Amino acid sequence: MNLQSAIQMAATTEAPEPWYLALLGFAEHFRTSSPPKIRLCVHCLQAVFQFKPPPRVEARTHLQLGSVLYRHTKNSELAQTHLEEAVSGIPQFEDVKFEAASILSEFYCQQNLVDSAKPVLRNAIQISQQTPYWHCRLLFQLAQLHALEKDLVSACDLLGVGAEYARVMGSEYTRALFLLSKGMLLLMERKLSEVHPLLSLCGTIVENWQGNPIQKESLRVFFLVLQVTHYLDAGQVKSVKPCLKQLQQCIQTISTLHDDEILPTNPAALFHWLPKEHMCVLVYLVTVMHSMQAGYLEKAQKYTDKALMQLEKLKMLDSNPILSSFQVILLEHIIMCRLVTGHKATALQEISQVCQLCQQSPRLFTNHAAQLHTLLGLYCISVNCMDNAEAQFTAALQLTTHQELWTFIVTNLASVYIREGNRHQELYSLLERINPDHNFPVSSHCLRAAAFYIRGLLSFFQGRYNEAKRFLRETLKMSNAEDLNRLTACSLVLLGHIFFVLGNHRESNNMVVPAMQLASKIPDMSVQLWSSALLKDLNRACGNTMDAHEAAQMHQNFSQQLLQDHIAACSLPEHNLISWTDGLPPVQFQPQNGPTTSLASLL
């Protein structure tokens, strides 16, 4: 509770002492000054104790002092003393105890004293059942604490308790919030057999609930975000489209609704999931994820730009750490787009930006270190630094327990070993672990299709062309089923290459021409380079001089663009990041003298 709320509460209680109202008023004035005068605010609150106030006022003043010191100063020891005093105060002042417990546990977590935070919350939960708002809030808070520690089982149990409590208290809205939060954690745990019935129940509750329009639509956004991310995790880019469209329509509806103050009559319903502006960024984010997987990279770029602009505005007014998480995830996706579209220098600068964001937040770095090394590995492949790529992917594998990310890294590491051509033992060991025909480690349609492609690529390099064709046709079948455009383009051009080697020029042309068209649409610079080289050789072999000349010109243009970008990227001081494989990323970068790699083996 802020000081303004305390003033209002004091004014409505029986005969508040004038000195108390005056000191609270001065404290609030100093707190909200521009710039805030926190030292004077603290002096006013400390002066309350000089008047030997009644126990309730004393307890509340400890809470207010602890809160101000925690949020606005570095005097953590004094903040802790006041908050602990408020928590251990007289039992009947429940509102003070519960708010103090909430802030104190938050304080402990910030000080990395998680084991001290848990009992504070548990004790408050045990005695708050007659206070619906605080009981629900404290359950959410303890569940979040367990989730941050990756103890998802305990977090899910608490959310289940909260859902049942909200049902008993007659708040279907808050019950839905608890259940959707539990569904989110079950998705993270990959407990799909539990997710499906839970999401089905949530869908029914959300549709049947009649209440504040913004609250209803925010529940629908939460529900649809879970559905969309579930599809995207499964690599089902085509199947997700109806849900994604509903989600985009839902956020448009929310943006037209007036953001009036929501004051439900049921105290158990005094919650909201996310602010409207945060929901908008989240919908942009899942749209970018979809566009990236589907291979609509220009669309991904458009929505990333919109989301990042919105984030910059929000971060000027709001320090919520979720905004930095959104920013990092957006950058991770757009970096992958840049590497595909032939903008390596820009990608490298954005990787450096992610490093800087992670340096500002230990939790952000812990959650995204594996992704950072993976992105650097992909960058290393694009500039033909295969030893560095291997080191980056190896570092990433040591940092992740996420099965989908692990499979993605292993797939890319296998491609590095195939290109190097002399790492047979390591390669076969990896391929055994991502065998698409037998015990594939994840349910992702997209990653399984990519595993077939890697098998096809290896068979091609080994000259086992019939086997390669079988694997690549499987990739094509899977990628066509879910509109995975980039995998389709890669498979077509590789099949075209195989048919060309076998002397079947007509069939080769039937593969390469659509590959080129699709690669131009994405746009995928490497596939365009590969396709134009094949078209040049095909047309020469068939005696089509004019077409061969046109393809040669295209190939020359793509080569020049890639070479210029390659030189620009390798000349950046950030290129030294490819050597970072341990600990926090370096803050300073030494300037490069020039590119240290060649463009020779892009194909």
CSV table of C-alpha atoms in Angstrom, one decimal, residues 274-433:
chain,number,residue,atom,x,y,z
A,274,LEU,CA,-0.9,-8.1,-17.8
A,275,PRO,CA,-1.3,-4.4,-18.6
A,276,LYS,CA,-2.9,-3.8,-22.0
A,277,GLU,CA,0.3,-2.4,-23.5
A,278,HIS,CA,2.3,-5.5,-22.4
A,279,MET,CA,-0.3,-7.8,-24.0
A,280,CYS,CA,0.2,-5.9,-27.3
A,281,VAL,CA,3.9,-6.5,-27.2
A,282,LEU,CA,3.3,-10.2,-26.4
A,283,VAL,CA,1.0,-10.6,-29.4
A,284,TYR,CA,3.6,-9.0,-31.6
A,285,LEU,CA,6.2,-11.4,-30.1
A,286,VAL,CA,4.2,-14.6,-30.9
A,287,THR,CA,3.5,-13.2,-34.4
A,288,VAL,CA,7.3,-12.8,-34.9
A,289,MET,CA,7.8,-16.4,-33.6
A,290,HIS,CA,5.3,-17.7,-36.1
A,291,SER,CA,6.7,-15.7,-39.1
A,292,MET,CA,10.2,-16.8,-38.3
A,293,GLN,CA,9.3,-20.5,-38.2
A,294,ALA,CA,7.1,-20.2,-41.3
A,295,GLY,CA,9.8,-18.4,-43.2
A,296,TYR,CA,8.0,-15.0,-43.7
A,297,LEU,CA,11.1,-13.1,-42.7
A,298,GLU,CA,10.0,-9.7,-44.0
A,299,LYS,CA,6.8,-10.0,-41.9
A,300,ALA,CA,8.9,-11.0,-38.9
A,301,GLN,CA,11.0,-7.9,-39.4
A,302,LYS,CA,7.9,-5.6,-39.7
A,303,TYR,CA,6.4,-6.9,-36.4
A,304,THR,CA,9.8,-6.9,-34.6
A,305,ASP,CA,10.2,-3.2,-35.5
A,306,LYS,CA,6.7,-2.4,-34.2
A,307,ALA,CA,7.3,-4.4,-31.0
A,308,LEU,CA,10.7,-2.9,-30.2
A,309,MET,CA,9.3,0.7,-30.7
A,310,GLN,CA,6.5,-0.1,-28.3
A,311,LEU,CA,9.0,-1.6,-25.8
A,312,GLU,CA,11.2,1.5,-25.9
A,313,LYS,CA,8.2,3.7,-25.0
A,314,LEU,CA,7.2,1.4,-22.2
A,315,LYS,CA,10.7,1.1,-20.7
A,316,MET,CA,10.8,4.9,-20.3
A,317,LEU,CA,7.9,4.6,-17.9
A,318,ASP,CA,8.1,1.1,-16.5
A,319,SER,CA,11.0,-0.9,-15.1
A,320,ASN,CA,9.1,-4.2,-15.1
A,321,PRO,CA,11.7,-7.0,-15.9
A,322,ILE,CA,9.2,-8.7,-18.2
A,323,LEU,CA,9.9,-5.9,-20.8
A,324,SER,CA,13.6,-6.8,-21.0
A,325,SER,CA,12.6,-10.5,-21.4
A,326,PHE,CA,10.3,-9.5,-24.3
A,327,GLN,CA,13.1,-7.4,-25.8
A,328,VAL,CA,15.7,-10.2,-25.6
A,329,ILE,CA,13.3,-12.8,-27.2
A,330,LEU,CA,12.4,-10.5,-30.0
A,331,LEU,CA,16.1,-9.8,-30.7
A,332,GLU,CA,16.9,-13.5,-30.6
A,333,HIS,CA,14.3,-14.1,-33.4
A,334,ILE,CA,15.3,-11.2,-35.5
A,335,ILE,CA,19.0,-12.1,-35.3
A,336,MET,CA,18.1,-15.5,-36.8
A,337,CYS,CA,16.2,-13.7,-39.6
A,338,ARG,CA,19.2,-11.4,-40.3
A,339,LEU,CA,21.5,-14.4,-40.7
A,340,VAL,CA,19.2,-16.0,-43.2
A,341,THR,CA,18.6,-12.8,-45.2
A,342,GLY,CA,22.3,-12.0,-45.5
A,343,HIS,CA,22.6,-9.2,-42.9
A,344,LYS,CA,25.3,-10.7,-40.7
A,345,ALA,CA,26.9,-7.4,-39.6
A,346,THR,CA,23.5,-6.2,-38.2
A,347,ALA,CA,22.9,-9.6,-36.6
A,348,LEU,CA,26.2,-9.4,-34.8
A,349,GLN,CA,25.5,-5.9,-33.5
A,350,GLU,CA,22.1,-7.2,-32.2
A,351,ILE,CA,23.8,-10.2,-30.5
A,352,SER,CA,26.0,-7.6,-28.8
A,353,GLN,CA,22.8,-5.8,-27.7
A,354,VAL,CA,21.5,-9.0,-26.2
A,355,CYS,CA,24.8,-9.4,-24.3
A,356,GLN,CA,24.4,-5.9,-22.9
A,357,LEU,CA,20.8,-6.5,-21.8
A,358,CYS,CA,21.9,-9.8,-20.1
A,359,GLN,CA,24.8,-8.0,-18.3
A,360,GLN,CA,22.2,-5.8,-16.6
A,361,SER,CA,20.2,-8.7,-15.2
A,362,PRO,CA,21.8,-11.9,-13.8
A,363,ARG,CA,18.4,-13.7,-14.1
A,364,LEU,CA,18.1,-12.7,-17.8
A,365,PHE,CA,21.6,-14.0,-18.5
A,366,THR,CA,20.9,-17.3,-16.7
A,367,ASN,CA,17.7,-17.8,-18.8
A,368,HIS,CA,19.3,-16.8,-22.1
A,369,ALA,CA,23.0,-17.8,-22.0
A,370,ALA,CA,22.3,-21.0,-24.0
A,371,GLN,CA,20.4,-19.0,-26.6
A,372,LEU,CA,23.2,-16.5,-26.9
A,373,HIS,CA,25.8,-19.1,-27.5
A,374,THR,CA,23.5,-20.8,-30.0
A,375,LEU,CA,23.1,-17.5,-31.9
A,376,LEU,CA,26.8,-17.0,-32.0
A,377,GLY,CA,27.2,-20.6,-33.3
A,378,LEU,CA,24.8,-19.8,-36.1
A,379,TYR,CA,26.7,-16.6,-36.8
A,380,CYS,CA,30.0,-18.5,-36.9
A,381,ILE,CA,28.5,-20.9,-39.5
A,382,SER,CA,27.4,-17.9,-41.6
A,383,VAL,CA,31.0,-16.6,-41.7
A,384,ASN,CA,32.6,-20.0,-42.1
A,385,CYS,CA,34.3,-20.1,-38.6
A,386,MET,CA,33.5,-23.8,-38.0
A,387,ASP,CA,35.8,-24.3,-35.0
A,388,ASN,CA,34.2,-21.4,-33.3
A,389,ALA,CA,30.7,-22.6,-34.2
A,390,GLU,CA,31.5,-26.0,-32.6
A,391,ALA,CA,32.8,-24.3,-29.5
A,392,GLN,CA,29.7,-22.1,-29.2
A,393,PHE,CA,27.2,-25.0,-29.7
A,394,THR,CA,29.1,-27.1,-27.2
A,395,ALA,CA,28.9,-24.3,-24.7
A,396,ALA,CA,25.2,-23.9,-25.4
A,397,LEU,CA,24.5,-27.6,-24.8
A,398,GLN,CA,26.1,-27.4,-21.4
A,399,LEU,CA,23.8,-24.6,-20.4
A,400,THR,CA,20.4,-25.8,-21.5
A,401,THR,CA,17.9,-28.4,-20.1
A,402,HIS,CA,15.3,-27.3,-22.6
A,403,GLN,CA,14.7,-30.3,-24.9
A,404,GLU,CA,13.6,-28.3,-28.0
A,405,LEU,CA,16.6,-26.0,-27.8
A,406,TRP,CA,18.9,-28.9,-27.1
A,407,THR,CA,17.6,-30.7,-30.3
A,408,PHE,CA,18.0,-27.4,-32.3
A,409,ILE,CA,21.6,-27.1,-31.2
A,410,VAL,CA,22.5,-30.7,-31.9
A,411,THR,CA,20.9,-30.4,-35.4
A,412,ASN,CA,23.1,-27.4,-36.2
A,413,LEU,CA,26.2,-28.9,-34.6
A,414,ALA,CA,25.7,-32.0,-36.8
A,415,SER,CA,25.6,-29.7,-39.9
A,416,VAL,CA,29.0,-28.3,-38.7
A,417,TYR,CA,30.5,-31.8,-38.5
A,418,ILE,CA,29.1,-32.6,-42.0
A,419,ARG,CA,30.8,-29.5,-43.5
A,420,GLU,CA,34.1,-30.3,-41.7
A,421,GLY,CA,34.0,-33.8,-43.2
A,422,ASN,CA,36.4,-35.3,-40.7
A,423,ARG,CA,34.4,-35.7,-37.5
A,424,HIS,CA,32.7,-39.0,-38.3
A,425,GLN,CA,32.6,-40.5,-34.8
A,426,GLU,CA,31.2,-37.3,-33.2
A,427,LEU,CA,28.7,-36.9,-36.1
A,428,TYR,CA,27.3,-40.4,-35.8
A,429,SER,CA,27.0,-40.1,-32.1
A,430,LEU,CA,24.9,-36.9,-32.5
A,431,LEU,CA,22.8,-38.4,-35.3
A,432,GLU,CA,21.9,-41.3,-33.1
A,433,ARG,CA,20.4,-38.9,-30.6
